[in-house]
Short mmCIF file of C-alpha atoms in Angstrom, two decimals:
data_model
loop_
_atom_site.label_atom_id
_atom_site.label_comp_id
_atom_site.label_asym_id
_atom_site.label_seq_id
_atom_site.Cartn_x
_atom_site.Cartn_y
_atom_site.Cartn_z
CA TRP A 1 98.36 105.78 108.58
CA CYS A 2 98.99 102.23 110.02
CA GLY A 3 95.34 102.28 111.22
CA ARG A 4 93.98 101.43 107.76
CA THR A 5 96.61 98.71 107.32
CA VAL A 6 95.86 97.11 110.46
CA LEU A 7 92.02 97.12 110.05
CA ARG A 8 92.66 95.46 106.70
CA LEU A 9 94.81 92.70 108.08
CA ALA A 10 92.49 92.12 111.04
CA LYS A 11 89.61 91.70 108.68
CA ASP A 12 91.33 89.22 106.66
CA LEU A 13 92.49 87.10 109.76
CA ALA A 14 89.06 87.10 111.39
CA GLU A 15 87.16 86.13 108.08
CA ASN A 16 89.78 83.54 107.05
CA ASN A 17 89.99 81.85 110.59
CA LYS A 18 86.70 80.65 111.99
CA GLY A 19 85.92 81.71 115.54
CA ALA A 20 89.08 83.93 115.57
CA ARG A 21 88.94 87.37 117.49
CA VAL A 22 91.58 89.76 116.67
CA LEU A 23 92.74 92.53 119.18
CA VAL A 24 93.59 95.69 117.20
CA VAL A 25 95.46 98.39 119.01
CA CYS A 26 96.90 101.57 117.33
CA SER A 27 98.40 104.71 118.55
CA LYS A 28 99.86 107.58 116.89
CA ILE A 29 101.81 110.42 118.39
CA THR A 30 102.81 113.64 116.64
CA ALA A 31 102.96 116.14 119.40
CA VAL A 32 106.66 115.63 119.33
CA THR A 33 106.65 117.24 115.93
CA PHE A 34 104.95 120.35 117.18
CA ARG A 35 106.94 123.71 117.17
CA GLY A 36 106.13 127.38 116.73
CA PRO A 37 105.14 128.51 113.15
CA SER A 38 107.61 129.79 110.92
CA GLU A 39 107.01 132.08 107.94
CA SER A 40 109.50 130.12 105.94
CA HIS A 41 107.65 126.81 106.77
CA LEU A 42 103.88 127.40 106.83
CA ASP A 43 103.32 123.87 105.36
CA SER A 44 104.74 122.33 108.48
CA LEU A 45 102.17 124.22 110.67
CA VAL A 46 99.29 122.90 108.29
CA GLY A 47 100.78 119.37 108.88
CA GLN A 48 100.57 119.79 112.59
CA ALA A 49 96.99 121.04 112.48
CA LEU A 50 95.95 118.14 110.22
CA PHE A 51 97.48 115.16 111.92
CA GLY A 52 97.19 114.89 115.69
CA ASP A 53 97.58 112.38 118.47
CA GLY A 54 95.22 109.59 118.80
CA ALA A 55 94.83 105.81 120.19
CA ALA A 56 92.19 103.28 119.56
CA ALA A 57 91.34 99.60 120.30
CA ILE A 58 88.98 97.09 118.94
CA ILE A 59 88.24 93.28 118.70
CA MET A 60 87.38 92.21 115.32
CA GLY A 61 85.60 88.83 114.38
CA SER A 62 83.35 87.36 111.96
CA ASP A 63 80.25 85.18 112.49
CA PRO A 64 79.30 86.48 116.05
CA ILE A 65 78.08 84.01 118.51
CA PRO A 66 74.47 84.51 119.12
CA GLY A 67 73.13 85.53 122.55
CA VAL A 68 76.92 86.20 123.45
CA GLU A 69 78.28 88.67 121.14
CA ARG A 70 76.51 91.78 119.68
CA PRO A 71 78.54 93.43 117.03
CA LEU A 72 78.46 97.22 117.11
CA PHE A 73 79.83 97.88 113.67
CA GLU A 74 80.35 95.97 110.47
CA LEU A 75 83.55 96.42 108.44
CA VAL A 76 82.18 95.97 105.00
CA SER A 77 85.64 96.44 103.08
CA ALA A 78 88.99 97.80 103.64
CA ALA A 79 91.54 98.69 101.01
CA GLN A 80 94.80 100.78 100.28
CA THR A 81 95.93 102.29 97.13
CA LEU A 82 98.84 104.52 95.98
CA LEU A 83 97.69 107.69 94.35
CA PRO A 84 98.94 108.51 91.16
CA ASP A 85 101.52 111.37 90.80
CA SER A 86 101.49 111.72 94.60
CA GLU A 87 105.24 111.10 95.11
CA GLY A 88 106.57 113.93 97.48
CA ALA A 89 102.95 115.09 98.24
CA ILE A 90 103.53 114.39 102.12
CA ASP A 91 107.10 114.36 103.05
CA GLY A 92 108.66 113.63 106.53
CA HIS A 93 112.33 114.49 107.63
CA LEU A 94 113.98 113.82 110.98
CA ARG A 95 116.17 116.71 111.53
CA GLU A 96 117.93 118.55 114.46
CA VAL A 97 114.58 120.24 115.28
CA GLY A 98 112.55 117.12 115.36
CA LEU A 99 110.40 115.46 112.76
CA THR A 100 109.25 117.95 110.09
CA PHE A 101 106.44 117.54 107.44
CA HIS A 102 106.16 119.01 104.23
CA LEU A 103 102.67 119.15 102.58
CA LEU A 104 102.18 120.05 98.86
CA LYS A 105 99.42 122.45 98.27
CA ASP A 106 97.99 119.58 95.85
CA VAL A 107 97.18 117.24 98.79
CA PRO A 108 93.37 117.92 99.15
CA GLY A 109 92.95 117.85 95.50
CA LEU A 110 94.85 114.44 95.20
CA ILE A 111 92.79 112.97 97.79
CA SER A 112 89.39 114.34 96.55
CA LYS A 113 90.06 113.08 92.96
CA ASN A 114 90.82 109.57 94.31
CA ILE A 115 88.19 108.96 96.98
CA GLU A 116 85.81 106.40 95.96
CA LYS A 117 82.26 107.55 96.05
#
C-alpha cells in the first residue's frame, strides 16, 4: 500500500525542486503471512491470494535533459482517498500464528464503486 504514497510524494518532490531526481524503492513481503487454508477463515486464504510479495525501484524527475535523459513513462497524477463506509473492510492482526488478514465480502464492491473512470 505504501507504493502509492511514495509515488505521490516523489512526483511532488520532483516537480517542485528543479533538476531533482528522486530514487523510489519499495518492497512488500507478505509470504510471512502464508499458512494452510482453514475452513473457519477462508477470507484469510483470499487475502493471501490477492496480496503477494513484490519489489520495485524507479528514478523520478521532471523536465528531462534533452539528449541525456529519455523518460519511459509519465506519471500524470497521483492521489489517495479514504473510501466511505470502508472501516474494517481489510483488517490485519498480529497473532501467535503470525499476521492474519480479514477481508469483508464488500471489498470488491467498495473498490469498484470508488474507482475514477
